[in-house]
Amino acid sequence: MPARIVAITALIVGALLVKTIVAPTFAVAGYRPDVLVLVVVGIALLDGPDTGLRLGFGAGLAQDLLSGTGALVGLWALVLMVVGYAAGAAKPYLASSQQAGALALSGVLAAIATLGYGVLGKVFGVVEAGWNHVLAATIVVGLYTAVISPLVVRPTQAVIKQFPTSAG
């Protein structure tokens, strides 16, 4: 179990580094894919909604603390908790060859995460962009994240499968 925790932590830290350092280089129209959502989705699809919920909270809190804005810590934690739970809850409904389902689910959940953060950010006064910008970000980030999802979700799942839980 401790090796699994180390592996999950390494995946989250790696995703945060890719999201903040590498992804801006490949931005499309100023928007970049959400690699952290893909890691949360990949693990939640394997382990279910409970793990997705906990992992989403931890990953979101790490992203909130890394952002350094100090405005309102916890928005990403809340959003990624919902994403992690939804991904885990969708697991039984995906086809037996989960590739296409994971791709579509990743894009939809990335769009939901972006929209959720945008709406909550507007409500709490953290996001200053207009609604048109929030909707554009939702569409572009959702599509872009879906496109790169096979490059992140499958390797994430391969790493996690190397460290099974003690229960199963």
PDB file of N, CA and C in Angstrom, residues 117-159:
ATOM      1  N   TYR A 117     -15.112  25.272 -12.415  1.00  0.00           N
ATOM      2  CA  TYR A 117     -14.193  26.243 -11.824  1.00  0.00           C
ATOM      3  C   TYR A 117     -14.559  27.658 -12.274  1.00  0.00           C
ATOM      4  N   GLY A 118     -14.921  27.805 -13.550  1.00  0.00           N
ATOM      5  CA  GLY A 118     -15.293  29.127 -14.049  1.00  0.00           C
ATOM      6  C   GLY A 118     -16.529  29.683 -13.363  1.00  0.00           C
ATOM      7  N   VAL A 119     -17.546  28.847 -13.201  1.00  0.00           N
ATOM      8  CA  VAL A 119     -18.787  29.298 -12.554  1.00  0.00           C
ATOM      9  C   VAL A 119     -18.541  29.614 -11.083  1.00  0.00           C
ATOM     10  N   LEU A 120     -17.875  28.689 -10.369  1.00  0.00           N
ATOM     11  CA  LEU A 120     -17.588  28.953  -8.952  1.00  0.00           C
ATOM     12  C   LEU A 120     -16.675  30.166  -8.790  1.00  0.00           C
ATOM     13  N   GLY A 121     -15.715  30.287  -9.696  1.00  0.00           N
ATOM     14  CA  GLY A 121     -14.814  31.438  -9.640  1.00  0.00           C
ATOM     15  C   GLY A 121     -15.541  32.752  -9.867  1.00  0.00           C
ATOM     16  N   LYS A 122     -16.510  32.746 -10.783  1.00  0.00           N
ATOM     17  CA  LYS A 122     -17.310  33.957 -11.011  1.00  0.00           C
ATOM     18  C   LYS A 122     -18.190  34.258  -9.795  1.00  0.00           C
ATOM     19  N   VAL A 123     -18.769  33.218  -9.208  1.00  0.00           N
ATOM     20  CA  VAL A 123     -19.638  33.407  -8.040  1.00  0.00           C
ATOM     21  C   VAL A 123     -18.853  33.990  -6.872  1.00  0.00           C
ATOM     22  N   PHE A 124     -17.649  33.474  -6.637  1.00  0.00           N
ATOM     23  CA  PHE A 124     -16.844  33.925  -5.502  1.00  0.00           C
ATOM     24  C   PHE A 124     -15.905  35.079  -5.846  1.00  0.00           C
ATOM     25  N   GLY A 125     -15.958  35.571  -7.073  1.00  0.00           N
ATOM     26  CA  GLY A 125     -15.154  36.723  -7.456  1.00  0.00           C
ATOM     27  C   GLY A 125     -13.685  36.431  -7.693  1.00  0.00           C
ATOM     28  N   VAL A 126     -13.344  35.174  -7.944  1.00  0.00           N
ATOM     29  CA  VAL A 126     -11.950  34.804  -8.189  1.00  0.00           C
ATOM     30  C   VAL A 126     -11.616  34.912  -9.674  1.00  0.00           C
ATOM     31  N   VAL A 127     -12.561  34.554 -10.535  1.00  0.00           N
ATOM     32  CA  VAL A 127     -12.369  34.608 -11.984  1.00  0.00           C
ATOM     33  C   VAL A 127     -12.902  35.938 -12.485  1.00  0.00           C
ATOM     34  N   GLU A 128     -12.037  36.691 -13.153  1.00  0.00           N
ATOM     35  CA  GLU A 128     -12.432  38.009 -13.655  1.00  0.00           C
ATOM     36  C   GLU A 128     -12.863  37.976 -15.117  1.00  0.00           C
ATOM     37  N   ALA A 129     -12.616  36.874 -15.797  1.00  0.00           N
ATOM     38  CA  ALA A 129     -12.956  36.769 -17.212  1.00  0.00           C
ATOM     39  C   ALA A 129     -14.471  36.763 -17.388  1.00  0.00           C
ATOM     40  N   GLY A 130     -14.888  37.137 -18.587  1.00  0.00           N
ATOM     41  CA  GLY A 130     -16.316  37.150 -18.884  1.00  0.00           C
ATOM     42  C   GLY A 130     -16.855  35.754 -19.143  1.00  0.00           C
ATOM     43  N   TRP A 131     -18.179  35.661 -19.235  1.00  0.00           N
ATOM     44  CA  TRP A 131     -18.816  34.365 -19.458  1.00  0.00           C
ATOM     45  C   TRP A 131     -18.434  33.771 -20.804  1.00  0.00           C
ATOM     46  N   ASN A 132     -18.240  34.627 -21.817  1.00  0.00           N
ATOM     47  CA  ASN A 132     -17.823  34.117 -23.128  1.00  0.00           C
ATOM     48  C   ASN A 132     -16.477  33.418 -23.033  1.00  0.00           C
ATOM     49  N   HIS A 133     -15.574  33.983 -22.252  1.00  0.00           N
ATOM     50  CA  HIS A 133     -14.251  33.383 -22.057  1.00  0.00           C
ATOM     51  C   HIS A 133     -14.372  32.048 -21.315  1.00  0.00           C
ATOM     52  N   VAL A 134     -15.226  31.991 -20.316  1.00  0.00           N
ATOM     53  CA  VAL A 134     -15.426  30.746 -19.556  1.00  0.00           C
ATOM     54  C   VAL A 134     -15.984  29.654 -20.470  1.00  0.00           C
ATOM     55  N   LEU A 135     -16.958  30.001 -21.308  1.00  0.00           N
ATOM     56  CA  LEU A 135     -17.539  29.011 -22.218  1.00  0.00           C
ATOM     57  C   LEU A 135     -16.544  28.570 -23.287  1.00  0.00           C
ATOM     58  N   ALA A 136     -15.764  29.515 -23.814  1.00  0.00           N
ATOM     59  CA  ALA A 136     -14.734  29.152 -24.794  1.00  0.00           C
ATOM     60  C   ALA A 136     -13.696  28.230 -24.165  1.00  0.00           C
ATOM     61  N   ALA A 137     -13.285  28.546 -22.953  1.00  0.00           N
ATOM     62  CA  ALA A 137     -12.316  27.702 -22.252  1.00  0.00           C
ATOM     63  C   ALA A 137     -12.888  26.307 -22.025  1.00  0.00           C
ATOM     64  N   THR A 138     -14.154  26.232 -21.680  1.00  0.00           N
ATOM     65  CA  THR A 138     -14.797  24.937 -21.447  1.00  0.00           C
ATOM     66  C   THR A 138     -14.734  24.063 -22.689  1.00  0.00           C
ATOM     67  N   ILE A 139     -15.065  24.627 -23.822  1.00  0.00           N
ATOM     68  CA  ILE A 139     -15.089  23.862 -25.071  1.00  0.00           C
ATOM     69  C   ILE A 139     -13.686  23.460 -25.496  1.00  0.00           C
ATOM     70  N   VAL A 140     -12.770  24.414 -25.544  1.00  0.00           N
ATOM     71  CA  VAL A 140     -11.416  24.131 -26.029  1.00  0.00           C
ATOM     72  C   VAL A 140     -10.677  23.175 -25.094  1.00  0.00           C
ATOM     73  N   VAL A 141     -10.753  23.416 -23.798  1.00  0.00           N
ATOM     74  CA  VAL A 141     -10.059  22.541 -22.842  1.00  0.00           C
ATOM     75  C   VAL A 141     -10.657  21.137 -22.879  1.00  0.00           C
ATOM     76  N   GLY A 142     -11.965  21.033 -22.981  1.00  0.00           N
ATOM     77  CA  GLY A 142     -12.597  19.716 -23.063  1.00  0.00           C
ATOM     78  C   GLY A 142     -12.149  18.935 -24.283  1.00  0.00           C
ATOM     79  N   LEU A 143     -12.155  19.586 -25.432  1.00  0.00           N
ATOM     80  CA  LEU A 143     -11.727  18.906 -26.661  1.00  0.00           C
ATOM     81  C   LEU A 143     -10.237  18.573 -26.641  1.00  0.00           C
ATOM     82  N   TYR A 144      -9.424  19.526 -26.228  1.00  0.00           N
ATOM     83  CA  TYR A 144      -7.975  19.326 -26.196  1.00  0.00           C
ATOM     84  C   TYR A 144      -7.610  18.212 -25.213  1.00  0.00           C
ATOM     85  N   THR A 145      -8.256  18.181 -24.077  1.00  0.00           N
ATOM     86  CA  THR A 145      -7.983  17.144 -23.089  1.00  0.00           C
ATOM     87  C   THR A 145      -8.414  15.777 -23.612  1.00  0.00           C
ATOM     88  N   ALA A 146      -9.535  15.724 -24.312  1.00  0.00           N
ATOM     89  CA  ALA A 146      -9.977  14.452 -24.895  1.00  0.00           C
ATOM     90  C   ALA A 146      -8.968  13.943 -25.914  1.00  0.00           C
ATOM     91  N   VAL A 147      -8.405  14.846 -26.698  1.00  0.00           N
ATOM     92  CA  VAL A 147      -7.441  14.441 -27.724  1.00  0.00           C
ATOM     93  C   VAL A 147      -6.188  13.828 -27.107  1.00  0.00           C
ATOM     94  N   ILE A 148      -5.697  14.405 -26.030  1.00  0.00           N
ATOM     95  CA  ILE A 148      -4.462  13.876 -25.438  1.00  0.00           C
ATOM     96  C   ILE A 148      -4.717  12.802 -24.377  1.00  0.00           C
ATOM     97  N   SER A 149      -5.976  12.483 -24.109  1.00  0.00           N
ATOM     98  CA  SER A 149      -6.271  11.528 -23.031  1.00  0.00           C
ATOM     99  C   SER A 149      -5.612  10.159 -23.207  1.00  0.00           C
ATOM    100  N   PRO A 150      -5.509   9.597 -24.414  1.00  0.00           N
ATOM    101  CA  PRO A 150      -4.827   8.299 -24.508  1.00  0.00           C
ATOM    102  C   PRO A 150      -3.352   8.367 -24.095  1.00  0.00           C
ATOM    103  N   LEU A 151      -2.746   9.535 -24.217  1.00  0.00           N
ATOM    104  CA  LEU A 151      -1.340   9.689 -23.843  1.00  0.00           C
ATOM    105  C   LEU A 151      -1.139   9.762 -22.338  1.00  0.00           C
ATOM    106  N   VAL A 152      -2.214   9.994 -21.586  1.00  0.00           N
ATOM    107  CA  VAL A 152      -2.093  10.149 -20.134  1.00  0.00           C
ATOM    108  C   VAL A 152      -2.854   9.061 -19.376  1.00  0.00           C
ATOM    109  N   VAL A 153      -4.089   8.793 -19.764  1.00  0.00           N
ATOM    110  CA  VAL A 153      -4.929   7.868 -18.998  1.00  0.00           C
ATOM    111  C   VAL A 153      -4.363   6.451 -19.022  1.00  0.00           C
ATOM    112  N   ARG A 154      -4.009   5.954 -20.195  1.00  0.00           N
ATOM    113  CA  ARG A 154      -3.506   4.575 -20.282  1.00  0.00           C
ATOM    114  C   ARG A 154      -2.192   4.384 -19.533  1.00  0.00           C
ATOM    115  N   PRO A 155      -1.196   5.271 -19.695  1.00  0.00           N
ATOM    116  CA  PRO A 155       0.027   5.099 -18.893  1.00  0.00           C
ATOM    117  C   PRO A 155      -0.223   5.231 -17.390  1.00  0.00           C
ATOM    118  N   THR A 156      -1.122   6.134 -17.010  1.00  0.00           N
ATOM    119  CA  THR A 156      -1.464   6.272 -15.594  1.00  0.00           C
ATOM    120  C   THR A 156      -2.045   4.968 -15.062  1.00  0.00           C
ATOM    121  N   GLN A 157      -2.954   4.382 -15.808  1.00  0.00           N
ATOM    122  CA  GLN A 157      -3.552   3.125 -15.374  1.00  0.00           C
ATOM    123  C   GLN A 157      -2.528   1.997 -15.349  1.00  0.00           C
ATOM    124  N   ALA A 158      -1.595   2.005 -16.299  1.00  0.00           N
ATOM    125  CA  ALA A 158      -0.555   0.972 -16.311  1.00  0.00           C
ATOM    126  C   ALA A 158       0.322   1.061 -15.064  1.00  0.00           C
ATOM    127  N   VAL A 159       0.643   2.272 -14.653  1.00  0.00           N
ATOM    128  CA  VAL A 159       1.454   2.447 -13.440  1.00  0.00           C
ATOM    129  C   VAL A 159       0.674   1.984 -12.216  1.00  0.00           C
TER     130      VAL A 159
END
